[in-house]
């Protein structure tokens, strides 16, 4: 995977994760272009599209679009389920996640993503294991905060 | 609001975010942000030392501001400070900031790397993971330099926790992707492969991505992974959905790992070991069987996960392309998906079938779905799905169904989305040309294309139809008649006028017998379009008119009158005015003989690769293609399209222009469609060219390429001139012997002072070359240095092991070793520069090293039917390169055989039905890919000629090998 973007129906970027080195300018350009392209698509359309030399896999959950760019030989369907598993992780962690959770706890959204995907590849696909890692970290926070 | 209990909430941050959200306008938001930035700046600058919590809060605010899309130019130092906090929460925010806002400030990188180093050695798994995540997220070269040797150790150490192993594996993957040269293979690699056996599924899932990437680059070193992957896959595929506990996803056991395993197997050919292969085929069959079972859940996640594995399995089956049974089953499965109610599945099935269509085992099976695909093209509501359907029709097209497919694509064009029209037009044009049995059908098709989608018919397309009409006299009359009829339409596209002008100008006489298309009728028809056309088209029409004067003397008066009127002869456009003046003059002063010579029918175009195909290839990579691809297409552009990227290389330009006229579309071929033997690409004055008759000397130099192999002289004869005194302003003309194409050892260079011998050996994509420098004089060479450089596009990678001794005594010989790695295919040779002082004078010479792409051949033995099967698979026109040339050396069988073997390929006996011919097969190993090559050499002893044909899986390689080899025989 080359990058993952989360954005709202209004086109506001909520999370961006880049797994390839790009300049800030390029990132902004890509984001603008993709948000526009994806938002222009109708609901029943295919979740995959060709874009530059990449494949875009996206899915909408409530008000948020999850959008991944993968390479030619990558598997579209399994990427769709990567998105879903990430949504499940957020949902489990925040308890019925909504866009606001991701806005106010953006750092958590990043931490969870890092446990799940690293360098653009699935690191740990077990929901239990990912959440355990995050909860352990939270526990450390509590402890250090008290201490 | 989310519960604060999730970690420790930062109240200040939440308030700030709320404020931003409440901003009514962009200006208000910017104002609020600027206020916050000022606040944070003053806190950071303030005298009072901030506590960890405040520092973390402010750094987090900065991060939020950055993620909103604003620039942040401070706070990096504070973030770095947080890294060394012993409070996890502060450290974590510090790392996040660094990961998102990498700054190449060297001072900071040193500090960051220090902090990471501490955490990596802390033995605290949580801290280690944080540090590894940071390296994986940043992945910069500086980090690779600092940690590329440390991470493999962590990865394979016995006492490393599973979670740390997972992070380490993917962290190493990221570093390998960014700086492959810094991640050195070693003892750890074999242990990494065995992670495929790890008990922890998460470790396997992470490690396999690393192994896949490493295997692609170093297939041999990792080939033991094949059997491990097969047994792992087999265990997963046969497991019950509950066996794998949390790794089961919606009743599908370990879908991510399964996909990754199948992907890894695609880095290798089918397993040689019968048992392993049997087990794998069993797995693939099970996966295909499962697709037929009723779903265990109605959820889309279940079917997606299951089908993700299925599609990956089909990719593997296609990759192997050796199991007809599986290929046909895959095709049937995809056929079912073509009518599935899920758009996603229809899309993927169309896409995957495209590759199946190119396998000879499944091509026929794919063709049975033609009606469904045509229906998809007509009814799919999503343009991206329709695009896939069009691609598939293109891929499944052959002689048997070309007429139907072309007709369907044409009718689709009438309503097609603008975004895909141009590509559709190119595809129709290519299919029409490729499968044209009768050329009247071809002409009809192209004229229909222009009628339906004239705006999208690029120059290449209409140039091509003209080339074909000119080259085939059986279709010229028909073309003239059809285009004449097409021009009758009240509104016709300008491209139609161009084709009409050109064709009637050349072949209008073929229909002039019919009073309905008499010369004057033809002229009036063309001229009725004149005023609506753009300048280039009008210029073309003027040329057609002068051709008319030659074809039909009875039109002379009418046409001269047209040329003479003010709107022509005083046209404000210089080109039009000049043509009118010149043509008028030409028609009035030249005798009929001169006129007939100057305006003679165009000679046939040389047969070359269709320029349309090149155009399609270029179109395939719009926007951000990767750099190599971009260079590829540029090269193609230069050579096939005559796009003119290389202005300086006029000889090559002229040759390529011959295939494609330049945009100004000139009938006389003075600036453009110059066939071989006509004027070269000088765009000089029209008048001068016309009256100097056929134009100046033909470009007999033809394509003078790099001169590497053309230099046939023995190095000894020319060597003296190489010794240039003084500084290294090196002339690019270096004689390099072609003698080393088929052999590896010998004397590379010799003059009165110096002799250079080489010995080289190659294995796969690696090579080692020993250079022996012999001082032939009795005087010492001082300051003796050698450097190797790879000019231009040369991708081969050369490492000098160690510098040579600076002093070479009289009569002595020194040795140097070069290690060579071929990264990707190349055509230029690396240069060896040698400098030394001989009696006070600086000697400087540069030689091309005889490293050619064929050195990286691995011979491939195959039986006759395999050979022809592969030969057929490589049937795209650009995959083939052919040369017919005169024998330069002995045509003796044994000599030829020795040369072909020396080339590095396998010489195959009993393959070619004609025993006089030679066929060879081999695989060129480069680091980035393997290129399969087939060669056929057909000697004609009587004529002392050869025909050499190369077919390779990569176009540039066919070409290069053909050039190299043509000089050898």
GROMACS .gro file of C-alpha atoms in nm, chain B residues 38 424 657 713:
model
    4
  185UNK     CA    1   0.190   3.255   1.883
  571UNK     CA    2  -1.089   0.323  -2.752
  804UNK     CA    3   0.996   1.032  -3.915
  860UNK     CA    4   3.859  -0.202  -3.608
   0.00000   0.00000   0.00000
